Structures are given as structure tokens and as C-alpha cells.
N, CA, C and O of each residue as an XYZ file, in Angstrom:
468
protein
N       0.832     -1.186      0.000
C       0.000      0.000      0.000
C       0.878      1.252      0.000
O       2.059      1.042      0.276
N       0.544      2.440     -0.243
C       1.173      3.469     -0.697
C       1.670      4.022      0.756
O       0.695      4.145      1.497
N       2.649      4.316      1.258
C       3.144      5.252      2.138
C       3.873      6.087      2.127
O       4.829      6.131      1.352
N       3.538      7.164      3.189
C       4.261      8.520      2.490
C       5.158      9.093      4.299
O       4.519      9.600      5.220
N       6.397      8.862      4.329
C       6.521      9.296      6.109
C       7.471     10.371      6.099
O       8.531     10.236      5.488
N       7.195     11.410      6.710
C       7.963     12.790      6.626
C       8.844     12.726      7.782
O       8.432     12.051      8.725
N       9.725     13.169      7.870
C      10.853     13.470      8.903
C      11.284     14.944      8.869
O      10.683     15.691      8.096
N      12.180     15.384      9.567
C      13.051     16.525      9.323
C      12.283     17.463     10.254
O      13.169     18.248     10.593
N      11.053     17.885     10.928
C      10.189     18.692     11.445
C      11.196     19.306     13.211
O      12.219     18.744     13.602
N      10.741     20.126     13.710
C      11.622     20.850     14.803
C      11.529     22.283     14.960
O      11.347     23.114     14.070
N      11.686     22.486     16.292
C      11.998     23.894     16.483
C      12.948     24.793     15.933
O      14.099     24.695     16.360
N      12.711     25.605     15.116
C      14.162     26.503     14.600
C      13.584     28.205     14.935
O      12.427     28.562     15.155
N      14.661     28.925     14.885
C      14.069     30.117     15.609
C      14.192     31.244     14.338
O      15.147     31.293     13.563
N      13.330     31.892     14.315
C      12.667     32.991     13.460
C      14.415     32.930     12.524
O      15.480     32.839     13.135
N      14.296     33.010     10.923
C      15.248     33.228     10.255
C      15.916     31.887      9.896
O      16.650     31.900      8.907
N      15.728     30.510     10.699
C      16.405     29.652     10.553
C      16.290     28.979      9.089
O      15.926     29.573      8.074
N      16.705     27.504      9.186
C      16.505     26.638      8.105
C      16.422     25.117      8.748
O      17.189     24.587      9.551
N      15.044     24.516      8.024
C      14.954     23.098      8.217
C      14.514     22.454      7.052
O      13.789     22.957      6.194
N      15.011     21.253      7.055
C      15.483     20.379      5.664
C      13.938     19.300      5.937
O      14.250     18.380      6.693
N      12.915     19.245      5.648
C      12.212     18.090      5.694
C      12.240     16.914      4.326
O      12.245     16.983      3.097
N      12.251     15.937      5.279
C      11.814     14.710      3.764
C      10.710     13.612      3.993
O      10.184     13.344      5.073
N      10.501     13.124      2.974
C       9.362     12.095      2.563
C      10.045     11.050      1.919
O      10.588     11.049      0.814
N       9.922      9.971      2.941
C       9.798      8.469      2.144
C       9.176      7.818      1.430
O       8.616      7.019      2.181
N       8.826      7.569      0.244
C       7.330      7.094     -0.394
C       8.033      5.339     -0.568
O       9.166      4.891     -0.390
N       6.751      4.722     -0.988
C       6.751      3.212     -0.911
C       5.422      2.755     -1.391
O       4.433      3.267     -0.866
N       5.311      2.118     -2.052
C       3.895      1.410     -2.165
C       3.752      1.850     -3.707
O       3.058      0.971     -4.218
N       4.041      2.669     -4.544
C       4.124      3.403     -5.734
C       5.111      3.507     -6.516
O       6.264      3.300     -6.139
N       4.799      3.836     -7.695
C       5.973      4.377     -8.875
C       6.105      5.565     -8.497
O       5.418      6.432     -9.036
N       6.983      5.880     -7.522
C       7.332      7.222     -7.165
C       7.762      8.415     -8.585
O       7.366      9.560     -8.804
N       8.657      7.584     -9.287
C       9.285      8.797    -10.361
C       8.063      8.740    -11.388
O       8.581      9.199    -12.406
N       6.984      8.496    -11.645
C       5.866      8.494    -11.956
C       4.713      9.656    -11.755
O       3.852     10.007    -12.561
N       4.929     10.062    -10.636
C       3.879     11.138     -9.361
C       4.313     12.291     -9.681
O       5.542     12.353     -9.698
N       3.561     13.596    -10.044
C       3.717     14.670     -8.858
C       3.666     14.068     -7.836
O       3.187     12.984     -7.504
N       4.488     15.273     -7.074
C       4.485     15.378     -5.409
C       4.204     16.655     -4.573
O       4.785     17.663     -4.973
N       3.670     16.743     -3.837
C       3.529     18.028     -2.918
C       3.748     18.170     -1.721
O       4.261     17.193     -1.174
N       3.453     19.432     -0.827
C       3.828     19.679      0.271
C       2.919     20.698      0.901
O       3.066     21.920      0.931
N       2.057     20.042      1.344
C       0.719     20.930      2.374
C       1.275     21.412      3.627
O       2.334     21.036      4.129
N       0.573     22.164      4.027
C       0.467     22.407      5.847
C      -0.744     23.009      6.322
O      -1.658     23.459      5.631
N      -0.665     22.973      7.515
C      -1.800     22.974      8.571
C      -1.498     23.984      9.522
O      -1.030     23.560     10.578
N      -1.606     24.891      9.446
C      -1.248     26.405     10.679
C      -2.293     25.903     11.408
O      -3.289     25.364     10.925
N      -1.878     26.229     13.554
C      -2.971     25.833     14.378
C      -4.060     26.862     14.018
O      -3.851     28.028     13.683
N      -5.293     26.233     14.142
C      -6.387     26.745     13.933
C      -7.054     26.988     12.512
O      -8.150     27.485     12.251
N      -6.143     26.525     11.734
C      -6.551     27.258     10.391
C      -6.821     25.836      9.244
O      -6.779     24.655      9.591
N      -7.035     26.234      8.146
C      -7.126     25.209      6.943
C      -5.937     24.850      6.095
O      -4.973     25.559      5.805
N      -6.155     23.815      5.810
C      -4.986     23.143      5.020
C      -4.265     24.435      4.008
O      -5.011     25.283      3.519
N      -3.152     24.467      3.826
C      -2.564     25.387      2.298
C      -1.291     24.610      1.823
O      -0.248     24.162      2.301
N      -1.861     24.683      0.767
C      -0.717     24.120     -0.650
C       0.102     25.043     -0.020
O      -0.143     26.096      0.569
N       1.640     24.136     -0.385
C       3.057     25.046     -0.067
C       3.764     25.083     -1.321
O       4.439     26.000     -1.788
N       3.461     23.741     -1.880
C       4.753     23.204     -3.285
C       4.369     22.015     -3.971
O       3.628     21.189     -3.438
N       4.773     21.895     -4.984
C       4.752     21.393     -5.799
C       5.539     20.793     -7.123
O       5.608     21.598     -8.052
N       6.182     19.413     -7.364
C       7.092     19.298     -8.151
C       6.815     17.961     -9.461
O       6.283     16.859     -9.334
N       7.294     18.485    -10.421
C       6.782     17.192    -11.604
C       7.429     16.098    -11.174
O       8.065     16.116    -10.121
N       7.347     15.150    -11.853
C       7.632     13.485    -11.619
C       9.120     13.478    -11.984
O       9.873     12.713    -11.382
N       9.588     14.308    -12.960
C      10.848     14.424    -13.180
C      11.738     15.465    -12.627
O      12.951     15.480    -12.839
N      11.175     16.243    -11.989
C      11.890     17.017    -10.689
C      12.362     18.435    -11.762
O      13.337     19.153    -11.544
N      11.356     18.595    -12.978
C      11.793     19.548    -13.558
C      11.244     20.796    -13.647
O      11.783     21.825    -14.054
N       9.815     20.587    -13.121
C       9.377     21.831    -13.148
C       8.630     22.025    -11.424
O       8.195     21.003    -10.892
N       8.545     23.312    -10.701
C       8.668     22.743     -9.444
C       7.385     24.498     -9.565
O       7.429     25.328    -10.473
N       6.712     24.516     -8.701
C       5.193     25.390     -8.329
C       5.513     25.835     -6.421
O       6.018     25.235     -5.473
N       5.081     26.775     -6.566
C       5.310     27.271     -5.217
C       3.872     28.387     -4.747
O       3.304     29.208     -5.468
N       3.626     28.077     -3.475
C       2.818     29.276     -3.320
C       3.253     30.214     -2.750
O       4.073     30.014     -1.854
N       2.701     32.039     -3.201
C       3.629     32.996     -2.918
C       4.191     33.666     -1.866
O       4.915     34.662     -1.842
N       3.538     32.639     -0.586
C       3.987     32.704      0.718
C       5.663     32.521      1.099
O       6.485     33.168      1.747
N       5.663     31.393      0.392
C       7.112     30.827      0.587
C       7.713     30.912     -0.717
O       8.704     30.205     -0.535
N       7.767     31.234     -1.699
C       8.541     31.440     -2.976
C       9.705     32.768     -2.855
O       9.740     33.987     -2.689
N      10.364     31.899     -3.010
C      11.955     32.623     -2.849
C      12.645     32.332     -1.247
O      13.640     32.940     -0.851
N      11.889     31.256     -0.406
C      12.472     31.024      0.985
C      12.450     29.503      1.184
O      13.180     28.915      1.982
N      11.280     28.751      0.152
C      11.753     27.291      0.326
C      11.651     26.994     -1.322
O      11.321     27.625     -2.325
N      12.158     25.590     -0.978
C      12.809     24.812     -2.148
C      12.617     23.478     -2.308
O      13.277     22.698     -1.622
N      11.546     22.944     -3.375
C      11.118     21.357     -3.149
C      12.211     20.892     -4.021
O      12.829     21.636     -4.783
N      12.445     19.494     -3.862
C      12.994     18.687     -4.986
C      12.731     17.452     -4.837
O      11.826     17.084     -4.089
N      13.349     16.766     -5.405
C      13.116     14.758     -5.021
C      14.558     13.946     -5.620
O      15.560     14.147     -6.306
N      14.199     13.405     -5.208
C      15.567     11.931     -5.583
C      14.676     10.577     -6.170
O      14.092      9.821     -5.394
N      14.670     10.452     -7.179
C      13.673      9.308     -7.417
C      14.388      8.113     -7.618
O      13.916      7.270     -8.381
N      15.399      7.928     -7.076
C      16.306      6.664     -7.150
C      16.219      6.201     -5.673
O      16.264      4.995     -5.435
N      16.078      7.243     -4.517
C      15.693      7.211     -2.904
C      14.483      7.109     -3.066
O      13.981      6.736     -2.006
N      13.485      7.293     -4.115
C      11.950      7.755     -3.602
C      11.442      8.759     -2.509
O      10.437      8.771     -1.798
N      12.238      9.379     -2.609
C      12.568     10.917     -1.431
C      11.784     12.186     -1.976
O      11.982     12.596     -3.120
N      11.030     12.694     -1.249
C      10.528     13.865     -1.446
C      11.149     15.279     -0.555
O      10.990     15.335      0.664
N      11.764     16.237     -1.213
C      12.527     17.148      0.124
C      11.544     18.413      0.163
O      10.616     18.689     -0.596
N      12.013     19.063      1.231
C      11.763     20.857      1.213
C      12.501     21.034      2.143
O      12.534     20.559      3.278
N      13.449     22.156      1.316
C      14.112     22.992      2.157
C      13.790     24.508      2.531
O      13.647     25.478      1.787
N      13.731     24.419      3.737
C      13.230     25.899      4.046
C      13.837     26.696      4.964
O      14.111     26.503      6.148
N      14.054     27.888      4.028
C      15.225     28.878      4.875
C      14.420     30.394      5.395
O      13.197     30.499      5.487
N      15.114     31.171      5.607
C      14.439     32.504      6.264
C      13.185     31.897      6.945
O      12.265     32.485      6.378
N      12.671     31.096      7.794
C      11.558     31.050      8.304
C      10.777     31.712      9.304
O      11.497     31.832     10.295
N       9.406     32.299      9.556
C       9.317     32.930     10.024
C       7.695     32.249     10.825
O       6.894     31.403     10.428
N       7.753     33.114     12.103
C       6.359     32.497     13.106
C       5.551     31.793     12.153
O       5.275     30.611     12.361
N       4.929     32.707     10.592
C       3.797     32.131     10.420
C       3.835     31.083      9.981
O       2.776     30.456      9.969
N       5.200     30.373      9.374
C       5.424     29.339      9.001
C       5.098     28.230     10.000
O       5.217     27.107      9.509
N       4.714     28.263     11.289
C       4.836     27.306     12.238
C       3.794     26.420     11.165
O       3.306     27.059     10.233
N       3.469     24.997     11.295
C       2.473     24.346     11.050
C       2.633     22.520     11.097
O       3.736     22.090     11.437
N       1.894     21.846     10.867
C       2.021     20.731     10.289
C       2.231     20.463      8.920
O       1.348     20.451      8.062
N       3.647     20.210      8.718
C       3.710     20.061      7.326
C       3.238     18.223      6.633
O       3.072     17.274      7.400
N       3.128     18.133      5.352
C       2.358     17.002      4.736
C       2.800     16.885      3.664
O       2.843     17.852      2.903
N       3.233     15.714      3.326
C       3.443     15.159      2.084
C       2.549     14.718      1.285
O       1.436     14.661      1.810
N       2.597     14.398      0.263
C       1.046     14.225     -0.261
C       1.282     14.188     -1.904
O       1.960     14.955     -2.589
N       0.448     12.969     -2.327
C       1.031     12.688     -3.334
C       0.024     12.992     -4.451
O      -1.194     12.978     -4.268
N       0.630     13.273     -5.645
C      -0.376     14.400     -6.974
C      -0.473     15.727     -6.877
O      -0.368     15.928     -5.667
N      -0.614     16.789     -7.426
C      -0.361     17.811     -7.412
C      -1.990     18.051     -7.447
O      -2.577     18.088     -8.529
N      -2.664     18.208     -6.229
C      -3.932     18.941     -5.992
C      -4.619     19.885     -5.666
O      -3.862     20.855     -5.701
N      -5.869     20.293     -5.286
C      -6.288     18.696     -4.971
C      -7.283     17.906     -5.443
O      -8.075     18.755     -5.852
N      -7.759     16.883     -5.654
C      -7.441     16.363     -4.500
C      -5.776     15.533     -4.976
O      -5.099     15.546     -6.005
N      -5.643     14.928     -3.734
C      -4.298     14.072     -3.091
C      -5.087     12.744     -3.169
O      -6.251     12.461     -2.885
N      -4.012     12.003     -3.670
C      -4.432     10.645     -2.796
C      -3.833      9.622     -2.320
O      -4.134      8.429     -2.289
N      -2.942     10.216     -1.948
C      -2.251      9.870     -0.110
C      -1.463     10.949      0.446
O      -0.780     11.786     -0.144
N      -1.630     10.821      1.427
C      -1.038     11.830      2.482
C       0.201     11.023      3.581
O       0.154      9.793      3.546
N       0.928     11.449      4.222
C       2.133     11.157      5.060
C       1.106     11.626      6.496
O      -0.017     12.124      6.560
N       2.001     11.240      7.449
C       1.313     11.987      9.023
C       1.653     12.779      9.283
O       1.295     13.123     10.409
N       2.571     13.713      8.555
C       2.702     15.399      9.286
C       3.705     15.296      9.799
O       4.089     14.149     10.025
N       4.448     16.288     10.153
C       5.855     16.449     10.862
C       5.768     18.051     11.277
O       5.609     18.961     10.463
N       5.887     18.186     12.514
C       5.502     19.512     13.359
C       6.816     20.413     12.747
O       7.836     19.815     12.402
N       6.725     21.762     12.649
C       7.676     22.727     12.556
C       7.431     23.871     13.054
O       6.747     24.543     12.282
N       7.719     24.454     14.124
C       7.606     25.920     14.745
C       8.722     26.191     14.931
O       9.670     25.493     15.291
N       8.589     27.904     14.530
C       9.303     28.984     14.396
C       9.001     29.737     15.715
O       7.852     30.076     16.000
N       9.764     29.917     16.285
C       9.714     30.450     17.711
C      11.262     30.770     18.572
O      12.093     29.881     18.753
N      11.407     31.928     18.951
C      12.784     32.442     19.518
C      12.410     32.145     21.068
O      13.222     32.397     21.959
């Protein structure tokens, strides 16, 4: 069955940088878009990113465009985001999530990230 498990999530303080990734399994990974949701407390899901199956053309929303950076390894089946200058509002649950939606159809369990000094 398809699984998607994120790592990399943590406290970093206003300005920092954290590297998250996604394991996929169950799928033709180099096959997929891939994406990268989150969950701010209290609020609704928002698209973050977005990357083709061949890691060539990559979509961003204009929150984070020009501060993070998706890519993949499709020989690892690895999904990344790197994210630099970060700031409070960035805190959230981030999500892996597979197809470029939505809808998705599979999701990872989230990996916490707050921005906080």
C-alpha cells in the first residue's frame, strides 16, 4: 500500500533553516507529482509546493517562494523541502502528499515545525 513518512520537522528560531523529507513506498514514485501541504494551528490546510515526476518543473505558493525549495531523488523515492528565512507564520504541520492537488491521494502523518525564539 502506498506510504508517504515525513521526517526533518523541529523547532528553529525565526530566520532559521529546516530540511524536511518524505519516504514514499507502495508506488511508482518517479511516476507522481508530489507536494507539500500544511496545517497552521487553527486554520485550513494550504498548498506550499509542488514538483513534476521528473523534478523539472517545481510550483510554489507565494507565501514561501523565494524562501523554500522542493525537490526529489527518485532513485531514494525521497521527497525534500528545504526551508530557509523562516518565520512564526510558518509554524504548522507540514504534509506530504502525493499528486499535485487537490485532491491528493495519499497523504504522510505530518511532521511539526515551529518557528519560535
Amino acid at each position: 500500500q502506498v506510504q508517504l513518512v515525513e521526517s526533518g520537522g523541529g523547532l528553529v528560531q525565526p530566520g532559521g533553516s529546516l530540511r524536511l523529507s518524505c519516504a514514499a513506498s507502495g508506488f511508482t514514485f518517479s511516476s507522481y507529482y508530489m507536494s507539500w501541504v500544511r496545517q497552521a494551528p487553527g486554520k485550513g490546510l494550504e498548498w506550499v509546493s509542488a514538483i513534476y515526476s521528473d523534478g523539472s518543473n517545481t510550483y510554489y505558493a507565494d507565501s514561501v517562494k523565494g524562501r523554500f525549495t522542493i525537490s526529489r531523488d527518485n532513485a531514494k523515492n525521497t521527497l525534500y523541502l528545504q526551508m530557509n528565512s523562516l518565520k512564526s507564520e510558518d509554524t504548522a504541520v507540514y504534509y506530504c502528499a502525493k499528486d499535485f492537488g487537490p485532491p491528493y491521494s495519499a497523504w504522510g502523518q505530518g511532521t511539526q515545525v515551529t518557528v519560535s525564539s
